[in-house]
PDB file of C-alpha atoms and ligand atoms in Angstrom:
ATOM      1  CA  UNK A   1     105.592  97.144  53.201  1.00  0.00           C
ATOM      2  CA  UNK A   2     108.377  94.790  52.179  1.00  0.00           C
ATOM      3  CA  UNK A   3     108.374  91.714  51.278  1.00  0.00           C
ATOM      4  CA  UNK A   4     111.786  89.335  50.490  1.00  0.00           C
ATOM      5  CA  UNK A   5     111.540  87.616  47.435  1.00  0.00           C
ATOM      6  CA  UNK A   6     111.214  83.377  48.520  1.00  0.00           C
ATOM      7  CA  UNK A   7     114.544  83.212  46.816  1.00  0.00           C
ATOM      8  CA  UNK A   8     116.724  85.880  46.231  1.00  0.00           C
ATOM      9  CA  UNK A   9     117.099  86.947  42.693  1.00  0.00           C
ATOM     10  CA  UNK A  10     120.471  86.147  40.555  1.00  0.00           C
ATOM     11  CA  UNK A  11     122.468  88.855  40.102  1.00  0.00           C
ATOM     12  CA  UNK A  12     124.534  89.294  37.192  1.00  0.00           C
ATOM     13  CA  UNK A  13     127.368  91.533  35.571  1.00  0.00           C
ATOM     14  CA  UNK A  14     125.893  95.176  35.884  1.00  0.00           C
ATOM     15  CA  UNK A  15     127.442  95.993  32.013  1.00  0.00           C
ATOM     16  CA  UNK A  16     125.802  92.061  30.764  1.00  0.00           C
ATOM     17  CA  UNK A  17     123.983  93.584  27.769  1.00  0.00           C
ATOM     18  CA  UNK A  18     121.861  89.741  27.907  1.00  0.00           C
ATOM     19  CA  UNK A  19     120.550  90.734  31.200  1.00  0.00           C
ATOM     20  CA  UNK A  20     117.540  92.478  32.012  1.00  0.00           C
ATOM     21  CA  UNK A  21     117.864  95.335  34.236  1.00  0.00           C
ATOM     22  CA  UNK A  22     115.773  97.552  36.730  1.00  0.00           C
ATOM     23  CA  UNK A  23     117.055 100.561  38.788  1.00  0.00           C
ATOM     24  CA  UNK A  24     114.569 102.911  40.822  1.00  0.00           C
ATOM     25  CA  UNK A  25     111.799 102.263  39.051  1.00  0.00           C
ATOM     26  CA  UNK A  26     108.417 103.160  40.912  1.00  0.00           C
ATOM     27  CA  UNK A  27     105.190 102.180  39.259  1.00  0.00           C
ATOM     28  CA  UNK A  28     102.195 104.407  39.020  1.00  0.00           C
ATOM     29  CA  UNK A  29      98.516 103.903  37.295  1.00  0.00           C
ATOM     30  CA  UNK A  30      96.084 107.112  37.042  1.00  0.00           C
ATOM     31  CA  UNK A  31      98.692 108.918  39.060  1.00  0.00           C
ATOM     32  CA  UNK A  32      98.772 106.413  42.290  1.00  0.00           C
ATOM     33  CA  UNK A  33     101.604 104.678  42.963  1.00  0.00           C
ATOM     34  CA  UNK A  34     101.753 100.720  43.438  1.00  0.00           C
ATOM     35  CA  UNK A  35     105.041  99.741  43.935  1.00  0.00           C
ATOM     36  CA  UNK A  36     108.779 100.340  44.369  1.00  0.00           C
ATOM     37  CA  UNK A  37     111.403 101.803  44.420  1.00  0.00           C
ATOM     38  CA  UNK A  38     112.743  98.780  43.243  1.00  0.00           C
ATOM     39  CA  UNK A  39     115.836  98.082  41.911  1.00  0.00           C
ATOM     40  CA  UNK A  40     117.054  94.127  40.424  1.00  0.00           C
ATOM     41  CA  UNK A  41     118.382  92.587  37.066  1.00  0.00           C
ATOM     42  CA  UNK A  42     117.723  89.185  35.640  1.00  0.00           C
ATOM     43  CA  UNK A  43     120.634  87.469  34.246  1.00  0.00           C
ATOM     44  CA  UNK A  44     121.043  85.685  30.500  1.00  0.00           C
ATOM     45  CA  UNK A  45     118.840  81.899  31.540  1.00  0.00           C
ATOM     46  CA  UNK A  46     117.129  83.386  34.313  1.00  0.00           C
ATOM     47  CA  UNK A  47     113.736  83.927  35.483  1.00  0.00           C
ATOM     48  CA  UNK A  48     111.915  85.488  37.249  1.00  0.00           C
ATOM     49  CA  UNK A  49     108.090  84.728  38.581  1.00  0.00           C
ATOM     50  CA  UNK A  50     106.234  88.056  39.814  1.00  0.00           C
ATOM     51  CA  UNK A  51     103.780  87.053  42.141  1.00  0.00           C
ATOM     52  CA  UNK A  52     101.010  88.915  44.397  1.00  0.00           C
ATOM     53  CA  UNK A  53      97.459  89.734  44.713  1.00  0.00           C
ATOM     54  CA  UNK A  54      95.134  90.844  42.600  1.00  0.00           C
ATOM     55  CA  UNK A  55      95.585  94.603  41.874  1.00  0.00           C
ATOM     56  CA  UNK A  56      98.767  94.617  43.638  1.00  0.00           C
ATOM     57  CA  UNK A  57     100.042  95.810  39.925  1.00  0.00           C
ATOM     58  CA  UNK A  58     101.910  92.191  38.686  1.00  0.00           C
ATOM     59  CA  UNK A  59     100.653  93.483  34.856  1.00  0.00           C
ATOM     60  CA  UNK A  60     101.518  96.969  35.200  1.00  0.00           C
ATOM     61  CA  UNK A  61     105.458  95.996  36.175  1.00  0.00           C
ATOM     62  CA  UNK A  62     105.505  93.788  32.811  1.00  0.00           C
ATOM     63  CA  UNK A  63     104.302  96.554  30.900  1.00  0.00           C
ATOM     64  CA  UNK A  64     106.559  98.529  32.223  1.00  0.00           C
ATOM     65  CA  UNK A  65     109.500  95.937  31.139  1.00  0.00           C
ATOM     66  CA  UNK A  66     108.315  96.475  27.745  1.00  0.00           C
ATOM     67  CA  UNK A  67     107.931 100.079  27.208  1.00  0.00           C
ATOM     68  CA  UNK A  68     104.534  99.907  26.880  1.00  0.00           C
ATOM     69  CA  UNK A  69     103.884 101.985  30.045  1.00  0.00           C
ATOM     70  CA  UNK A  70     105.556 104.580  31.639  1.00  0.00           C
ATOM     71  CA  UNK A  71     106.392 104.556  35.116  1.00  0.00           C
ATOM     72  CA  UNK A  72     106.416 107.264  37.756  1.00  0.00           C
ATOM     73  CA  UNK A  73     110.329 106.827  38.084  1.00  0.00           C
ATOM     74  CA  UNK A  74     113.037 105.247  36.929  1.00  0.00           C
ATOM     75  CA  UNK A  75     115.025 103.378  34.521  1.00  0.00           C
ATOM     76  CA  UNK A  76     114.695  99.641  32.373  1.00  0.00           C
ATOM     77  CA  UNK A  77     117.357  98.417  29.927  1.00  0.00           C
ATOM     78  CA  UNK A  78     116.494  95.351  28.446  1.00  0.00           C
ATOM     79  CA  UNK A  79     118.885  92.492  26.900  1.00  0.00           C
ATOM     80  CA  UNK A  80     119.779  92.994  23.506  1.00  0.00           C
ATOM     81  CA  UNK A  81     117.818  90.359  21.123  1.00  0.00           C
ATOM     82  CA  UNK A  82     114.331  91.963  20.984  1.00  0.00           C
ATOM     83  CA  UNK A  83     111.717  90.967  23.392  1.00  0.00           C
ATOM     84  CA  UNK A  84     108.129  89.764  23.054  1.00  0.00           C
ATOM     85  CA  UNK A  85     104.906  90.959  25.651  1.00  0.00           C
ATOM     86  CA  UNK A  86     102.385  88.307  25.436  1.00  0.00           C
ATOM     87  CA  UNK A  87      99.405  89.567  27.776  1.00  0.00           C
ATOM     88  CA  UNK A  88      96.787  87.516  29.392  1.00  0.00           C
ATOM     89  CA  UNK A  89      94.353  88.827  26.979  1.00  0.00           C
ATOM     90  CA  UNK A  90      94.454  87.069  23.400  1.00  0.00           C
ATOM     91  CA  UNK A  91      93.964  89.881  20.798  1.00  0.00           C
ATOM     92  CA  UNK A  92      93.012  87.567  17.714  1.00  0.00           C
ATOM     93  CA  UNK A  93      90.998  89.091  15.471  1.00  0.00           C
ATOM     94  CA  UNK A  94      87.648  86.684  15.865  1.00  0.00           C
ATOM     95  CA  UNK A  95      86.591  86.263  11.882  1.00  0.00           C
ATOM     96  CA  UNK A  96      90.300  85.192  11.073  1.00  0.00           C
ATOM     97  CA  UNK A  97      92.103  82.173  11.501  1.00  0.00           C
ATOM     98  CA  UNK A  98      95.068  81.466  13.212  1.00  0.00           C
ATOM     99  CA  UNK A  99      97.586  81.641  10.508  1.00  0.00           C
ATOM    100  CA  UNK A 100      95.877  84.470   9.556  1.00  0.00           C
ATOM    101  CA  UNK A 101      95.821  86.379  12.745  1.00  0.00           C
ATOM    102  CA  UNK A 102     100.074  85.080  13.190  1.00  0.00           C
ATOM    103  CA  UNK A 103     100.790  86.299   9.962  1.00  0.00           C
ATOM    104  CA  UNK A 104      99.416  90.016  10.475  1.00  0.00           C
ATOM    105  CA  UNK A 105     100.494  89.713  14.206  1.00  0.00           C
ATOM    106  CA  UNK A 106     104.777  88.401  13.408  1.00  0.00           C
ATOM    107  CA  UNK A 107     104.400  91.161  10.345  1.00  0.00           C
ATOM    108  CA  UNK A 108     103.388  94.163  12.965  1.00  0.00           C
ATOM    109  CA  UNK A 109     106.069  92.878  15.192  1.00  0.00           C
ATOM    110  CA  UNK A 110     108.916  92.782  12.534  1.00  0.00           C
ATOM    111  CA  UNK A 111     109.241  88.962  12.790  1.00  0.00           C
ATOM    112  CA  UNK A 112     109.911  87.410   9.209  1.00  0.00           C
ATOM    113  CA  UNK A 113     108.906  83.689   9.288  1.00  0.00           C
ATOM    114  CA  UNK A 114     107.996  81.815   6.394  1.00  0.00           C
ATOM    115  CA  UNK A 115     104.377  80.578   5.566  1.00  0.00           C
ATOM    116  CA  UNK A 116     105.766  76.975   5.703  1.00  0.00           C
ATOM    117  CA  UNK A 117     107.485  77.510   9.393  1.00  0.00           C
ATOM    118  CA  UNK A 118     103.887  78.622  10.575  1.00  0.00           C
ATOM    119  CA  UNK A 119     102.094  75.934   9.116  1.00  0.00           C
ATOM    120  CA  UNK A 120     104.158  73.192  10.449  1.00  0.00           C
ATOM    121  CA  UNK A 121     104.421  74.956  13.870  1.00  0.00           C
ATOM    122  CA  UNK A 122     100.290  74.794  13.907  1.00  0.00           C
ATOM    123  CA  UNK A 123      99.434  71.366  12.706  1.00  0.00           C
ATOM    124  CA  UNK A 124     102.509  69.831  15.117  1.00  0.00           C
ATOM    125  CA  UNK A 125      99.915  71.828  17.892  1.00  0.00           C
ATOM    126  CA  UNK A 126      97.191  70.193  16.275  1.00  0.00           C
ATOM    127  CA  UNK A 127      95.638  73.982  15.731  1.00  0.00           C
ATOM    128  CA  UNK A 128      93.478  74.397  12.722  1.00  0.00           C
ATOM    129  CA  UNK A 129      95.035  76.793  10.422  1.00  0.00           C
ATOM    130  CA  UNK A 130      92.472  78.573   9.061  1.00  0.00           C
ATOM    131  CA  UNK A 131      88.780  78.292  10.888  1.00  0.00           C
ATOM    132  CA  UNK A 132      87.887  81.181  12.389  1.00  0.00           C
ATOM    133  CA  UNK A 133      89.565  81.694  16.237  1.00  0.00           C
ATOM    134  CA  UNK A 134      85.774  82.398  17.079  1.00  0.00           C
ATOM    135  CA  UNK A 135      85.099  78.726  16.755  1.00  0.00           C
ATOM    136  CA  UNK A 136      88.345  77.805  18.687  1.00  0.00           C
ATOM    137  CA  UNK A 137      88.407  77.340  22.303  1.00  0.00           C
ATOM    138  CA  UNK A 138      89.918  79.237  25.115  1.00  0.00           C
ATOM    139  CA  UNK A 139      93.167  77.441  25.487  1.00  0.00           C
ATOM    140  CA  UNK A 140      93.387  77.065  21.298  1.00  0.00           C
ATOM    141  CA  UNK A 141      93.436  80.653  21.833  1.00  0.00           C
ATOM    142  CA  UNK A 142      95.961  80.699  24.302  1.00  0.00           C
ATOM    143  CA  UNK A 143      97.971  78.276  22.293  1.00  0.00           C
ATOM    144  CA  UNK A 144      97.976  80.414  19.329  1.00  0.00           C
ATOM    145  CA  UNK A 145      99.146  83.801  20.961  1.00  0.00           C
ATOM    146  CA  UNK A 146     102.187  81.756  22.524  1.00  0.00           C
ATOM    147  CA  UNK A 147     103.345  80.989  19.117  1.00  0.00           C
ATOM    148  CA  UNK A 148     105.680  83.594  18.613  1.00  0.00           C
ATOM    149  CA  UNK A 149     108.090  82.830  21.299  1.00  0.00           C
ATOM    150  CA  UNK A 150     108.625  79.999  19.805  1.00  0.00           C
ATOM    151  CA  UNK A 151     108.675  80.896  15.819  1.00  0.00           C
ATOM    152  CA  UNK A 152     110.829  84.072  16.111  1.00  0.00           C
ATOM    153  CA  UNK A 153     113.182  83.518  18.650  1.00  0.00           C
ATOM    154  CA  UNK A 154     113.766  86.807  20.394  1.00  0.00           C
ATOM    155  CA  UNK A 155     115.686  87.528  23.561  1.00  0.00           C
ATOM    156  CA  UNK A 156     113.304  88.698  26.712  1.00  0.00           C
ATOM    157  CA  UNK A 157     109.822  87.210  27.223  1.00  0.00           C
ATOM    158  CA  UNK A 158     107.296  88.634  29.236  1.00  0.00           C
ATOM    159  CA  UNK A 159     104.509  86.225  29.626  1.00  0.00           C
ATOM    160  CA  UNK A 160     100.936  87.342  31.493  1.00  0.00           C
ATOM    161  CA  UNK A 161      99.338  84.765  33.668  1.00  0.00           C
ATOM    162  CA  UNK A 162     100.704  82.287  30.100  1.00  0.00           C
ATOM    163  CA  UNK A 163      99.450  79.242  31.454  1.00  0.00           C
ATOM    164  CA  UNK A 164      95.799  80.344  31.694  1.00  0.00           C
ATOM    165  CA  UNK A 165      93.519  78.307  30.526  1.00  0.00           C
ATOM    166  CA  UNK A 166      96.555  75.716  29.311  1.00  0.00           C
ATOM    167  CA  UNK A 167      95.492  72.196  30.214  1.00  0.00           C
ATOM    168  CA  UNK A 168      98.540  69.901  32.157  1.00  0.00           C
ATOM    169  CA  UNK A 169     100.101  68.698  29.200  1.00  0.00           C
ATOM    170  CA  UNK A 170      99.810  72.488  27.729  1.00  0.00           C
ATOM    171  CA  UNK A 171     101.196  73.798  30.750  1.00  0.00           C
ATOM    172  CA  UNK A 172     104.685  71.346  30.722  1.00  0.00           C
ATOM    173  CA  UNK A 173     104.677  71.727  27.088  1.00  0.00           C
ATOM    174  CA  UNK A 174     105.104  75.680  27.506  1.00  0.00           C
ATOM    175  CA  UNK A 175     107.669  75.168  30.710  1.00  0.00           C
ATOM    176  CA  UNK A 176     109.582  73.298  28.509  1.00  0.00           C
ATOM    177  CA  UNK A 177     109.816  75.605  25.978  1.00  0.00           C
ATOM    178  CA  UNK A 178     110.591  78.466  28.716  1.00  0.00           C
ATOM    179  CA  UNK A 179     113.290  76.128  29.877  1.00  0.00           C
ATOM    180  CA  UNK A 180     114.623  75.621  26.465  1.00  0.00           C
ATOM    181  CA  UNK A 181     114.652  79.545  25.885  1.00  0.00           C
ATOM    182  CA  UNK A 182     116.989  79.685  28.900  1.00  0.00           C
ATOM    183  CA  UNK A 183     119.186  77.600  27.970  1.00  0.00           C
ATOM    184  CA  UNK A 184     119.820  79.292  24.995  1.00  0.00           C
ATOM    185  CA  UNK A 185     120.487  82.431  27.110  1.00  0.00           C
ATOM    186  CA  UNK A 186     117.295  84.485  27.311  1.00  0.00           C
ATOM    187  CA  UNK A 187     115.451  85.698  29.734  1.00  0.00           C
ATOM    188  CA  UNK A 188     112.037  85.176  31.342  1.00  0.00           C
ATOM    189  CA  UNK A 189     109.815  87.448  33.411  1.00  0.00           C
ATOM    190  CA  UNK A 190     105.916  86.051  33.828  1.00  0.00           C
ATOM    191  CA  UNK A 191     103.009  86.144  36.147  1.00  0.00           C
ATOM    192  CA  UNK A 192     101.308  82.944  37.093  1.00  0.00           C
ATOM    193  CA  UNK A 193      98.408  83.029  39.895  1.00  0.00           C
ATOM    194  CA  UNK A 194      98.893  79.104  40.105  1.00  0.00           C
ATOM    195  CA  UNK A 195     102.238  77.127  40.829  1.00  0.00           C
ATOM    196  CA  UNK A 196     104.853  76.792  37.877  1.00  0.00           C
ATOM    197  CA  UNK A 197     104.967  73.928  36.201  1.00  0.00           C
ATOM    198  CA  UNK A 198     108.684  71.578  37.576  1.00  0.00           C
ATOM    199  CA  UNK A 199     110.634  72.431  34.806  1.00  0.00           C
ATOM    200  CA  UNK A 200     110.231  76.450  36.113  1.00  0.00           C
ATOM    201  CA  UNK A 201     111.079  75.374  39.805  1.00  0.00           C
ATOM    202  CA  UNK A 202     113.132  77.243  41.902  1.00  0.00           C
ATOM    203  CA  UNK A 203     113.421  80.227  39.408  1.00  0.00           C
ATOM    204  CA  UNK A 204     113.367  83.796  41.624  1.00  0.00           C
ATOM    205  CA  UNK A 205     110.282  85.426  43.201  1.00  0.00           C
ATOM    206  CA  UNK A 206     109.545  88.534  43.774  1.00  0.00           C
ATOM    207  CA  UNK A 207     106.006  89.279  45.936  1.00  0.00           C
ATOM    208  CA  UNK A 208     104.588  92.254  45.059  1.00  0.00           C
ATOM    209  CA  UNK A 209     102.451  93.593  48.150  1.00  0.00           C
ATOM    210  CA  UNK A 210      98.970  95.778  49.258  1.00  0.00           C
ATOM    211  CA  UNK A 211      99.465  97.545  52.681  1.00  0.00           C
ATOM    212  CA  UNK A 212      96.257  96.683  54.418  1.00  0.00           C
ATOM    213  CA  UNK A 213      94.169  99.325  54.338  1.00  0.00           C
ATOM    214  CA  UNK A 214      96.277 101.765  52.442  1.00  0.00           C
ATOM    215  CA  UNK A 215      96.193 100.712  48.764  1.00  0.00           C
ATOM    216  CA  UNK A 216      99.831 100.977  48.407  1.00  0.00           C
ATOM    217  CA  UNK A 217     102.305  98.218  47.535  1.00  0.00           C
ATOM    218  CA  UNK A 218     106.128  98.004  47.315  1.00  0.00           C
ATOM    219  CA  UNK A 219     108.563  95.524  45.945  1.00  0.00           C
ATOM    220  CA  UNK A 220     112.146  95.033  46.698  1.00  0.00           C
ATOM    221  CA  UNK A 221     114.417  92.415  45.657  1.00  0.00           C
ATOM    222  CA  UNK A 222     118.306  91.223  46.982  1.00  0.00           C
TER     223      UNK A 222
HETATM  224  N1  ATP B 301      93.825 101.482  32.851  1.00  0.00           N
HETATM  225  C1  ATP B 301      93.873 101.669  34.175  1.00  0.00           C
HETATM  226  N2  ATP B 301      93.593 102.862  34.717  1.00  0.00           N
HETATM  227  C2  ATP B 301      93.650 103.081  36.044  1.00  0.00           C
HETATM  228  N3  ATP B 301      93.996 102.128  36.923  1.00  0.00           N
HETATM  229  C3  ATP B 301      94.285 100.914  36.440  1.00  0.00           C
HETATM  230  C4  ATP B 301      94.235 100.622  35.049  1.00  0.00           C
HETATM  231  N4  ATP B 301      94.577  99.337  34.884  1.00  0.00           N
HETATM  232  C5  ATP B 301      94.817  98.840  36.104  1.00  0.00           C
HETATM  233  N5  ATP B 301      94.635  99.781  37.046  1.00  0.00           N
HETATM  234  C6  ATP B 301      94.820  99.642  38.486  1.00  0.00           C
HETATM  235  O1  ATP B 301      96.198  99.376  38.715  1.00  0.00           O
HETATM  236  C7  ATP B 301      96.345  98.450  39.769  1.00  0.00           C
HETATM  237  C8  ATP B 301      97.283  97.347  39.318  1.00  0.00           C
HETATM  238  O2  ATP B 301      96.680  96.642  38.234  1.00  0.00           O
HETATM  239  P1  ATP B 301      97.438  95.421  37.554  1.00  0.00           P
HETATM  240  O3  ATP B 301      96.572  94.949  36.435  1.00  0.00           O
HETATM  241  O4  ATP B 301      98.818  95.838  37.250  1.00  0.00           O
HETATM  242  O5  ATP B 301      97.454  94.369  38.760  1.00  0.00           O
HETATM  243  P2  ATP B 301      97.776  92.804  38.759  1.00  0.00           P
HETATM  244  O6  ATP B 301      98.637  92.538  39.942  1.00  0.00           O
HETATM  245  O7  ATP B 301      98.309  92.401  37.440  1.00  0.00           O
HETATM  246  O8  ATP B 301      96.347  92.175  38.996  1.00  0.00           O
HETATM  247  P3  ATP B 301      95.708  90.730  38.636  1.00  0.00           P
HETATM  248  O9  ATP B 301      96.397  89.715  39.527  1.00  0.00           O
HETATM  249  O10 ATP B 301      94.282  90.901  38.990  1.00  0.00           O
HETATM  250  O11 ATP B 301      95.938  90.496  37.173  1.00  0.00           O
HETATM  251  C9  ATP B 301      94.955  97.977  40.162  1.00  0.00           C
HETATM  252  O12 ATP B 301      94.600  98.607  41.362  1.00  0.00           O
HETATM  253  C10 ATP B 301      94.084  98.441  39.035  1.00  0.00           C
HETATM  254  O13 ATP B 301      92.808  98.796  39.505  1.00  0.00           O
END
C-alpha cells in the first residue's frame, strides 16, 4: 500500500552532511517486515512528523534513525552534530530526583553541562530538583526527559509521541523550542498521535500504513 505524504518532504543537497538521510531502508520486527522500501532525507531546519496507526511501526522507524535497531535493509546517515532519541517511555530512575536522574542520564550520553546550567534550567520549569520523580507527576516526568534537547544542544532529535501527557502551555512551550532548534539548523523527526502544536505547522508528513488484512505496511515519500 502507498500512501503520499500530505506534503511532500523537502529535499536537500544529497552530499548536505546537516541533513538526515534514508535510502532503501525496509523495517522489520521479529523477522516481519512493516514498512518500506523507503527512501527520503530531511534537510538542516526541517521536520518531519511520522504519522499512522497503532502498530503500523512509527517507533520502530525512529529507532531505526538512531541506531538503536537494525533494519531488514538499508542505509541511514545522520547530520553531523550528535543526535538525541527521547522515547515515549520516561526511564527515570523512581527513588532519584530529577537532577539526579539528568546528571547520570547527560553523563551516559557524553553531554558535559554544568550543575548550575541544570539547576537553573529546572527551577525556570518550576521542576523540583531533588524529590523523588516517584512523587512527580506524569507530565513532570515528561518535562524532565525533554531536558536534554534543550541543555546540550545536539544536531538531530527524534522525539516519541513528546507531547504526551504535556498540558497546552507544555505543548507550545516544547514547539517552540523545536522551532527554535530549526532555526539554528537541526533537524526534527517525531511521532505525535494528536495535531502539532502551530508553531510545527506545515512541517512534512509521512503516513505510515497497515494493508487491511495483511499486517504489512509501506512508506514512501517524494
Ligand atoms: N519487541 C518487539 N518484538 C516483536 N514485535 C514488536 C516488538 N515491538 C514492537 N513490535 C511490533 O512491531 C510493530 C510496530 O511497532 P511500533 O511500536 O514500531 O509501532 P508504532 O507505530 O510506533 O505504534 P504506536 O502508535 O502504538 O506507538 C507492531 O506490530 C508491534 O507489535
Amino acid at each position: 500500500m502507498f500512501l503520499p505524504p500530505d506534503r511532500p518532504l523537502a529535499l536537500s543537497d544529497q552530499a548536505d552532511t546537516r541533513a538526515l538521510r534514508v535510502d532503501a531502508l525496509v523495517g522489520q520486527r521479529a523477522g516481519r517486515r512493516l514498512w518500506g522500501p523507503m527512501h527520503w532525507h530531511v534537510g538542516a531546519g526541517q521536520a518531519l512528523w511520522l504519522r499512522g496507526p497503532n502498530g503500523s511501526g512509527k517507533t520502530t522507524l525512529l529507532r531505526c534513525l538512531a541506531g538503536l535497531h537494525r533494519p531488514e535493509a538499508g542505509t541511514v546517515r545522520r547530520p553531523t552534530g550528535g543526535q538525541w532519541f527521547i522515547g515515549h517511555a520516561t526511564p527515570l530512575a523512581e527513588a532519584l530526583g530529577a537532577a539526579h536522574n539528568l546528571r547520570l542520564w547527560l553523563d551516559m550520553a557524553g553531554a558535559t553541562v554544568d550543575a548550575a546550567s541544570l539547576d537553573a534550567w529546572l527551577q525556570a520549569q518550576g521542576l523540583p530538583a531533588a524529590r523523588p520523580v516517584r512523587q512527580l507527576s506524569a507530565g513532570q516526568r515528561r518535562k524532565i526527559t525533554l531536558a536534554p534537547l534543550d541543555l546540550a544542544p545536539r544536531a538531530l532529535w527524534l522525539l516519541d509521541e513528546p507531547f504526551d501527557a504535556l498540558d497546552d502551555a507544555g505543548c507550545q512551550a516544547l514547539a517552540q523550542r523545536a522551532r527554535h532548534h530549526l532555526g539554528r539548523g537541526g533537524v526534527l523527526v517525531l511521532t505525535s498521535h494528536q495535531a502539532l502544536p502551530a508553531a510545527l505547522a506545515g512541517c512534512a508528513q509521512l503516513q505510515l500504513a497497515t494493508a487491511a488484512g495483511a499486517g504489512l505496511a509501506c512508506a514512501e515519500a517524494a
